[in-house]
Amino acid sequence: MKLHVRLILLAIGLGLASLIFAQIGIDTLLQHLATAGWVLLPACAAWGLVYTLSTWAWRATLPAQPGRPTFGRAWAINVTCFGLNFLTPVIALGGEAYRAATVAPWLGRGRAVGSVVQYRLLHSLAHVLFVLSALLPGALLLPATGRMFGVLGLTALLGGALTWFLVRRHQEGVLEASLDLLLALPLIRRLCRPLATKRDALRMMDRQIITLYHEHPAEFRRALGLEYLSRFVMAFELALIIWSLGLGWRIGEAFVAGALFTVITNLMFFIPFEAGTREGGLLVAFSLLGLGGEHGVVAALVTRLREIFWALAGLGLLWAGGPAVEPAEAVPPPSAARSPDTTPSAG
């Protein structure tokens, strides 16, 4: 995305945030933020647990690797990766290149890239499952209107389809099928033809992805469960903020608000730094749940401060990380002997 487009989108996001602040009132927001300010410390601690769970999940996707970073090093890489993702203006994938480059000395470059793709697939699947599991409490806590039930039903259909797609990618791979799709599109076929020379490398990375699902199903389920559990810790952060604002312990509402908020921000992924979309998403979620829209904006400010803290911590770990380990010996790709139903395809 060109710089001037990013700047225009950022201006739109900041304008939306300014409009929200103006409607609620800066004095009201500051008053609520002063009341809830102490919760920033436990919120940061909660996200330390989130990063720990996601690190366990990431390492669990590498059960067949003879060499991989220690847990402490993997945790530092993970925190830095998420910090760089936060600092990436659009799409929030800047840290994934860092993750691949940092673990390449342990795994080799091809398998490092494959591990990143594999983890992003798992991360996305856990996120969709979290949203789907919030639909039932959402039906009980959100306004009982025909329009709301329609939205919940549509979310269930789309979420179910996306879950099926992501599971199939774990079963059959994603990279070679994506290349075939790009080469079949008339408008971009010519631009993507040079990628055809990478087909063997993409096939090897696909084999790495499906090996975890087919040959190490227990590790796959463990990694997915850890990623899914981390979403509940994220929801607990919202529950803490709600409680700090004097609204009581509202675990169910925090669960549903977290799911609503993430759906809204993911739909608006093109707004740099979630400017305005984070505040607007939590304002909508809190308003629908009867918690007060202004409290949602305060929650957005607290989560943004927490995210800045961890982004700075990630940069600190990047600076203090020191040199990587010496490159490991070449790791042979997963066995080519596979049953016919595990062959990567576009299905």
Short mmCIF file of C-alpha atoms in Angstrom, two decimals:
data_model
loop_
_atom_site.label_atom_id
_atom_site.label_comp_id
_atom_site.label_asym_id
_atom_site.label_seq_id
_atom_site.Cartn_x
_atom_site.Cartn_y
_atom_site.Cartn_z
CA MET A 1 0.00 0.00 0.00
CA LYS A 2 1.40 3.38 -1.03
CA LEU A 3 2.41 5.91 1.60
CA HIS A 4 -0.20 8.51 0.66
CA VAL A 5 -2.97 5.88 0.89
CA ARG A 6 -1.77 4.82 4.36
CA LEU A 7 -1.70 8.45 5.45
CA ILE A 8 -5.25 9.03 4.18
CA LEU A 9 -6.52 5.93 6.01
CA LEU A 10 -4.68 6.96 9.16
CA ALA A 11 -6.25 10.43 8.96
CA ILE A 12 -9.70 8.83 8.61
CA GLY A 13 -9.06 6.64 11.64
CA LEU A 14 -7.79 9.52 13.75
CA GLY A 15 -10.78 11.59 12.66
CA LEU A 16 -13.12 8.83 13.77
CA ALA A 17 -11.34 8.61 17.13
CA SER A 18 -11.55 12.40 17.57
CA LEU A 19 -15.27 12.34 16.79
CA ILE A 20 -15.82 9.61 19.42
CA PHE A 21 -13.83 11.54 22.02
CA ALA A 22 -15.72 14.75 21.24
CA GLN A 23 -19.14 13.09 21.54
CA ILE A 24 -18.36 11.49 24.89
CA GLY A 25 -16.33 14.37 26.28
CA ILE A 26 -12.66 14.49 27.13
CA ASP A 27 -13.37 15.29 30.79
CA THR A 28 -15.62 12.23 31.14
CA LEU A 29 -13.02 9.99 29.53
CA LEU A 30 -10.22 11.31 31.72
CA GLN A 31 -12.36 10.81 34.81
CA HIS A 32 -13.10 7.20 33.94
CA LEU A 33 -9.48 6.59 32.93
CA ALA A 34 -8.29 7.94 36.27
CA THR A 35 -10.65 5.51 38.01
CA ALA A 36 -9.49 2.54 35.95
CA GLY A 37 -5.84 3.54 35.55
CA TRP A 38 -4.55 1.11 38.19
CA VAL A 39 -5.84 -1.83 36.13
CA LEU A 40 -3.08 -1.26 33.56
CA LEU A 41 -0.63 -3.28 35.69
CA PRO A 42 -2.77 -6.47 35.92
CA ALA A 43 -3.73 -6.01 32.25
CA CYS A 44 -0.04 -6.07 31.29
CA ALA A 45 0.46 -9.13 33.50
CA ALA A 46 -2.48 -10.88 31.83
CA TRP A 47 -0.88 -10.35 28.45
CA GLY A 48 2.36 -11.80 29.75
CA LEU A 49 0.31 -14.99 30.19
CA VAL A 50 -1.15 -14.56 26.69
CA TYR A 51 2.35 -14.44 25.22
CA THR A 52 3.37 -17.47 27.29
CA LEU A 53 0.43 -19.53 26.01
CA SER A 54 1.02 -18.48 22.40
CA THR A 55 4.73 -19.36 22.73
CA TRP A 56 3.83 -22.85 23.98
CA ALA A 57 1.43 -23.16 21.05
CA TRP A 58 4.05 -22.07 18.52
CA ARG A 59 6.68 -24.47 19.87
CA ALA A 60 4.11 -27.28 19.88
CA THR A 61 3.81 -26.91 16.10
CA LEU A 62 7.45 -28.03 15.79
CA PRO A 63 7.38 -31.51 17.39
CA ALA A 64 9.49 -33.19 14.69
CA GLN A 65 12.24 -30.58 14.61
CA PRO A 66 15.58 -31.88 15.93
CA GLY A 67 16.54 -28.29 16.79
CA ARG A 68 14.42 -25.38 17.93
CA PRO A 69 14.88 -22.36 20.21
CA THR A 70 14.57 -22.77 23.95
CA PHE A 71 11.31 -21.68 25.51
CA GLY A 72 12.83 -18.48 26.92
CA ARG A 73 14.29 -17.48 23.58
CA ALA A 74 11.06 -18.41 21.80
CA TRP A 75 9.08 -16.27 24.29
CA ALA A 76 11.32 -13.26 23.62
CA ILE A 77 10.96 -13.78 19.85
CA ASN A 78 7.20 -14.06 20.22
CA VAL A 79 6.87 -10.86 22.26
CA THR A 80 9.02 -8.97 19.76
CA CYS A 81 7.01 -10.41 16.88
CA PHE A 82 3.70 -9.23 18.31
CA GLY A 83 5.23 -5.86 19.14
CA LEU A 84 6.40 -5.41 15.55
CA ASN A 85 2.95 -6.50 14.34
CA PHE A 86 1.41 -3.73 16.47
CA LEU A 87 3.83 -1.19 15.03
CA THR A 88 3.13 -2.27 11.44
CA PRO A 89 0.76 0.38 10.01
CA VAL A 90 -1.49 -1.99 8.02
CA ILE A 91 -2.38 -5.72 8.24
CA ALA A 92 -0.13 -6.21 11.32
CA LEU A 93 2.21 -8.82 9.86
CA GLY A 94 5.52 -7.02 10.20
CA GLY A 95 6.67 -9.30 13.00
CA GLU A 96 6.23 -12.49 11.01
CA ALA A 97 9.22 -11.75 8.79
CA TYR A 98 11.24 -11.20 11.96
CA ARG A 99 9.98 -14.51 13.41
CA ALA A 100 11.04 -16.41 10.30
CA ALA A 101 14.44 -14.73 10.10
CA THR A 102 15.17 -15.29 13.79
CA VAL A 103 14.35 -19.00 13.89
CA ALA A 104 16.02 -19.74 10.55
CA PRO A 105 19.37 -20.56 12.26
CA TRP A 106 17.61 -23.35 14.15
CA LEU A 107 15.31 -24.66 11.44
CA GLY A 108 16.72 -23.55 8.12
CA ARG A 109 15.14 -20.78 6.05
CA GLY A 110 12.49 -22.85 4.28
CA ARG A 111 11.24 -24.59 7.40
CA ALA A 112 11.32 -21.31 9.34
CA VAL A 113 8.97 -19.72 6.80
CA GLY A 114 6.81 -22.85 6.93
CA SER A 115 6.59 -22.62 10.71
CA VAL A 116 5.38 -19.02 10.45
CA VAL A 117 2.66 -19.93 7.92
CA GLN A 118 1.66 -22.89 10.06
CA TYR A 119 1.38 -20.79 13.21
CA ARG A 120 -0.64 -18.07 11.46
CA LEU A 121 -3.11 -20.73 10.25
CA LEU A 122 -3.40 -22.09 13.79
CA HIS A 123 -3.70 -18.59 15.24
CA SER A 124 -6.54 -17.77 12.82
CA LEU A 125 -8.35 -21.05 13.51
CA ALA A 126 -8.27 -20.47 17.27
CA HIS A 127 -9.57 -16.94 16.74
CA VAL A 128 -12.53 -18.12 14.62
CA LEU A 129 -13.39 -20.82 17.17
CA PHE A 130 -13.33 -18.20 19.93
CA VAL A 131 -15.77 -15.99 18.02
CA LEU A 132 -18.06 -18.95 17.34
CA SER A 133 -18.06 -19.96 21.00
CA ALA A 134 -19.19 -16.42 21.91
CA LEU A 135 -22.35 -16.71 19.80
CA LEU A 136 -24.44 -18.54 22.42
CA PRO A 137 -23.74 -16.12 25.29
CA GLY A 138 -24.10 -13.34 22.73
CA ALA A 139 -27.62 -14.51 21.89
CA LEU A 140 -28.47 -14.28 25.61
CA LEU A 141 -26.76 -10.97 26.40
CA LEU A 142 -27.21 -8.89 23.24
CA PRO A 143 -30.50 -7.13 22.38
CA ALA A 144 -33.13 -9.70 21.36
CA THR A 145 -34.02 -8.21 17.99
CA GLY A 146 -34.52 -9.85 14.63
CA ARG A 147 -31.64 -7.90 13.16
CA MET A 148 -29.27 -9.00 15.94
CA PHE A 149 -30.25 -12.66 15.56
CA GLY A 150 -29.70 -12.29 11.82
CA VAL A 151 -26.19 -10.95 12.42
CA LEU A 152 -25.44 -13.81 14.82
CA GLY A 153 -26.75 -16.35 12.32
CA LEU A 154 -24.66 -14.88 9.50
CA THR A 155 -21.61 -14.91 11.78
CA ALA A 156 -22.23 -18.58 12.55
CA LEU A 157 -22.44 -19.44 8.83
CA LEU A 158 -19.34 -17.47 7.86
CA GLY A 159 -17.43 -18.68 10.90
CA GLY A 160 -18.33 -22.28 10.16
CA ALA A 161 -17.19 -21.93 6.55
CA LEU A 162 -13.93 -20.30 7.63
CA THR A 163 -13.33 -23.04 10.21
CA TRP A 164 -13.82 -25.69 7.52
CA PHE A 165 -11.42 -23.86 5.20
CA LEU A 166 -8.69 -23.48 7.85
CA VAL A 167 -8.95 -27.12 8.93
CA ARG A 168 -8.67 -28.18 5.27
CA ARG A 169 -5.55 -26.07 4.90
CA HIS A 170 -4.02 -27.93 7.84
CA GLN A 171 -5.00 -31.19 6.16
CA GLU A 172 -3.90 -30.37 2.62
CA GLY A 173 -1.57 -27.38 2.76
CA VAL A 174 -2.09 -23.83 1.57
CA LEU A 175 0.94 -22.48 -0.26
CA GLU A 176 0.99 -24.52 -3.48
CA ALA A 177 -2.79 -24.23 -3.77
CA SER A 178 -2.48 -20.44 -3.35
CA LEU A 179 0.12 -20.35 -6.12
CA ASP A 180 -2.20 -22.31 -8.43
CA LEU A 181 -5.01 -19.87 -7.65
CA LEU A 182 -2.83 -16.84 -8.41
CA LEU A 183 -1.67 -18.37 -11.69
CA ALA A 184 -5.29 -18.95 -12.67
CA LEU A 185 -6.34 -15.31 -12.21
CA PRO A 186 -6.14 -13.47 -15.56
CA LEU A 187 -5.27 -10.03 -14.21
CA ILE A 188 -2.30 -11.05 -12.06
CA ARG A 189 -1.19 -14.30 -13.73
CA ARG A 190 1.73 -12.67 -15.52
CA LEU A 191 3.01 -10.98 -12.37
CA CYS A 192 2.93 -14.25 -10.43
CA ARG A 193 4.64 -16.46 -13.03
CA PRO A 194 8.13 -15.99 -11.46
CA LEU A 195 6.73 -17.60 -8.29
CA ALA A 196 6.24 -20.84 -10.22
CA THR A 197 9.97 -21.49 -9.87
CA LYS A 198 9.40 -21.74 -6.10
CA ARG A 199 6.84 -24.54 -6.40
CA ASP A 200 9.13 -27.19 -4.92
CA ALA A 201 9.90 -25.02 -1.89
CA LEU A 202 6.20 -24.26 -1.41
CA ARG A 203 5.39 -27.96 -1.66
CA MET A 204 7.98 -28.72 1.03
CA MET A 205 6.48 -26.11 3.35
CA ASP A 206 3.00 -27.49 2.71
CA ARG A 207 4.30 -30.93 3.64
CA GLN A 208 5.59 -29.46 6.90
CA ILE A 209 2.12 -28.06 7.66
CA ILE A 210 0.20 -31.25 6.96
CA THR A 211 2.76 -33.42 8.78
CA LEU A 212 1.77 -31.81 12.08
CA TYR A 213 -1.93 -32.45 11.47
CA HIS A 214 -1.63 -36.02 10.20
CA GLU A 215 1.39 -37.41 12.05
CA HIS A 216 1.26 -35.45 15.31
CA PRO A 217 -2.47 -34.91 15.97
CA ALA A 218 -1.99 -34.66 19.76
CA GLU A 219 0.51 -31.81 19.32
CA PHE A 220 -1.83 -30.10 16.86
CA ARG A 221 -4.73 -30.27 19.34
CA ARG A 222 -2.50 -29.07 22.16
CA ALA A 223 -1.27 -26.09 20.16
CA LEU A 224 -4.80 -25.20 19.09
CA GLY A 225 -6.07 -25.52 22.67
CA LEU A 226 -3.33 -23.23 23.99
CA GLU A 227 -4.09 -20.60 21.35
CA TYR A 228 -7.81 -20.88 22.12
CA LEU A 229 -7.17 -20.56 25.85
CA SER A 230 -5.15 -17.39 25.28
CA ARG A 231 -8.31 -15.74 23.89
CA PHE A 232 -10.03 -16.25 27.24
CA VAL A 233 -7.13 -14.52 28.99
CA MET A 234 -7.66 -11.60 26.59
CA ALA A 235 -11.34 -11.57 27.54
CA PHE A 236 -10.37 -11.62 31.23
CA GLU A 237 -8.45 -8.39 30.62
CA LEU A 238 -11.74 -6.76 29.55
CA ALA A 239 -13.47 -8.25 32.60
CA LEU A 240 -10.83 -6.62 34.81
CA ILE A 241 -11.34 -3.25 33.11
CA ILE A 242 -15.13 -3.52 33.45
CA TRP A 243 -14.76 -4.33 37.15
CA SER A 244 -12.32 -1.43 37.70
CA LEU A 245 -14.96 0.94 36.28
CA GLY A 246 -17.38 -0.09 39.03
CA LEU A 247 -19.61 -2.24 36.83
CA GLY A 248 -19.03 -5.48 38.73
CA TRP A 249 -17.69 -8.79 37.49
CA ARG A 250 -19.22 -9.25 34.04
CA ILE A 251 -17.36 -12.28 32.68
CA GLY A 252 -19.98 -13.17 30.08
CA GLU A 253 -20.20 -9.60 28.81
CA ALA A 254 -16.39 -9.37 28.61
CA PHE A 255 -16.30 -12.62 26.60
CA VAL A 256 -18.88 -11.36 24.10
CA ALA A 257 -17.35 -7.85 23.97
CA GLY A 258 -13.94 -9.34 23.16
CA ALA A 259 -15.39 -11.37 20.29
CA LEU A 260 -17.39 -8.41 18.91
CA PHE A 261 -14.43 -6.10 19.17
CA THR A 262 -12.06 -8.42 17.34
CA VAL A 263 -14.57 -9.01 14.53
CA ILE A 264 -15.01 -5.26 14.00
CA THR A 265 -11.28 -4.48 14.06
CA ASN A 266 -10.48 -7.37 11.69
CA LEU A 267 -13.10 -6.11 9.25
CA MET A 268 -11.41 -2.70 9.40
CA PHE A 269 -7.87 -4.10 9.13
CA PHE A 270 -6.87 -1.50 6.54
CA ILE A 271 -7.04 1.37 9.07
CA PRO A 272 -3.45 1.91 10.28
CA PHE A 273 -2.77 1.18 13.98
CA GLU A 274 -6.51 0.47 14.51
CA ALA A 275 -6.88 4.24 14.88
CA GLY A 276 -10.52 4.87 15.76
CA THR A 277 -11.59 1.29 15.02
CA ARG A 278 -10.47 0.01 18.42
CA GLU A 279 -12.35 2.79 20.23
CA GLY A 280 -15.35 2.47 17.93
CA GLY A 281 -15.41 -1.33 18.18
CA LEU A 282 -15.42 -1.37 21.97
CA LEU A 283 -17.89 1.53 22.10
CA VAL A 284 -20.33 -0.50 19.97
CA ALA A 285 -19.71 -3.71 21.93
CA PHE A 286 -20.16 -2.06 25.34
CA SER A 287 -23.23 -0.13 24.17
CA LEU A 288 -24.95 -3.27 22.85
CA LEU A 289 -24.22 -5.09 26.12
CA GLY A 290 -25.62 -2.26 28.23
CA LEU A 291 -22.26 -1.33 29.74
CA GLY A 292 -22.12 2.24 28.45
CA GLY A 293 -20.33 3.32 25.31
CA GLU A 294 -18.02 5.69 27.19
CA HIS A 295 -16.76 2.76 29.26
CA GLY A 296 -15.91 0.97 26.04
CA VAL A 297 -13.76 3.89 24.92
CA VAL A 298 -11.97 3.87 28.28
CA ALA A 299 -11.36 0.13 27.85
CA ALA A 300 -9.90 0.87 24.42
CA LEU A 301 -7.52 3.44 25.92
CA VAL A 302 -6.37 1.01 28.62
CA THR A 303 -5.77 -1.78 26.08
CA ARG A 304 -3.90 0.63 23.83
CA LEU A 305 -1.61 1.66 26.69
CA ARG A 306 -1.05 -2.01 27.54
CA GLU A 307 -0.21 -2.76 23.92
CA ILE A 308 2.26 0.14 23.78
CA PHE A 309 3.94 -1.22 26.93
CA TRP A 310 4.40 -4.67 25.40
CA ALA A 311 5.46 -3.24 22.03
CA LEU A 312 8.23 -1.30 23.80
CA ALA A 313 9.13 -4.44 25.76
CA GLY A 314 9.36 -6.33 22.48
CA LEU A 315 11.66 -3.71 21.00
CA GLY A 316 13.77 -3.91 24.15
CA LEU A 317 14.05 -7.68 23.75
CA LEU A 318 14.95 -7.15 20.09
CA TRP A 319 17.74 -4.78 21.08
CA ALA A 320 19.02 -7.01 23.89
CA GLY A 321 18.56 -10.28 22.03
CA GLY A 322 22.16 -10.54 20.88
CA PRO A 323 23.36 -12.71 18.03
CA ALA A 324 21.39 -15.72 16.94
CA VAL A 325 22.70 -19.26 17.36
CA GLU A 326 24.94 -20.78 14.77
CA PRO A 327 22.98 -22.22 11.84
CA ALA A 328 21.85 -25.76 12.48
CA GLU A 329 22.67 -28.58 10.13
CA ALA A 330 20.31 -28.92 7.23
CA VAL A 331 17.09 -30.50 8.44
CA PRO A 332 15.62 -33.03 6.02
CA PRO A 333 12.07 -32.29 4.95
CA PRO A 334 9.23 -34.42 6.28
CA SER A 335 8.97 -37.82 4.69
CA ALA A 336 7.52 -37.76 1.21
CA ALA A 337 5.69 -41.00 1.95
CA ARG A 338 2.14 -39.87 2.57
CA SER A 339 -1.23 -41.38 2.07
CA PRO A 340 -3.19 -40.12 -0.96
CA ASP A 341 -5.64 -38.19 1.19
CA THR A 342 -2.85 -35.95 2.54
CA THR A 343 -1.66 -34.68 -0.84
CA PRO A 344 -1.75 -30.86 -0.98
CA SER A 345 -4.52 -29.62 -3.20
CA ALA A 346 -6.71 -26.61 -3.72
CA GLY A 347 -9.74 -28.39 -2.24
#
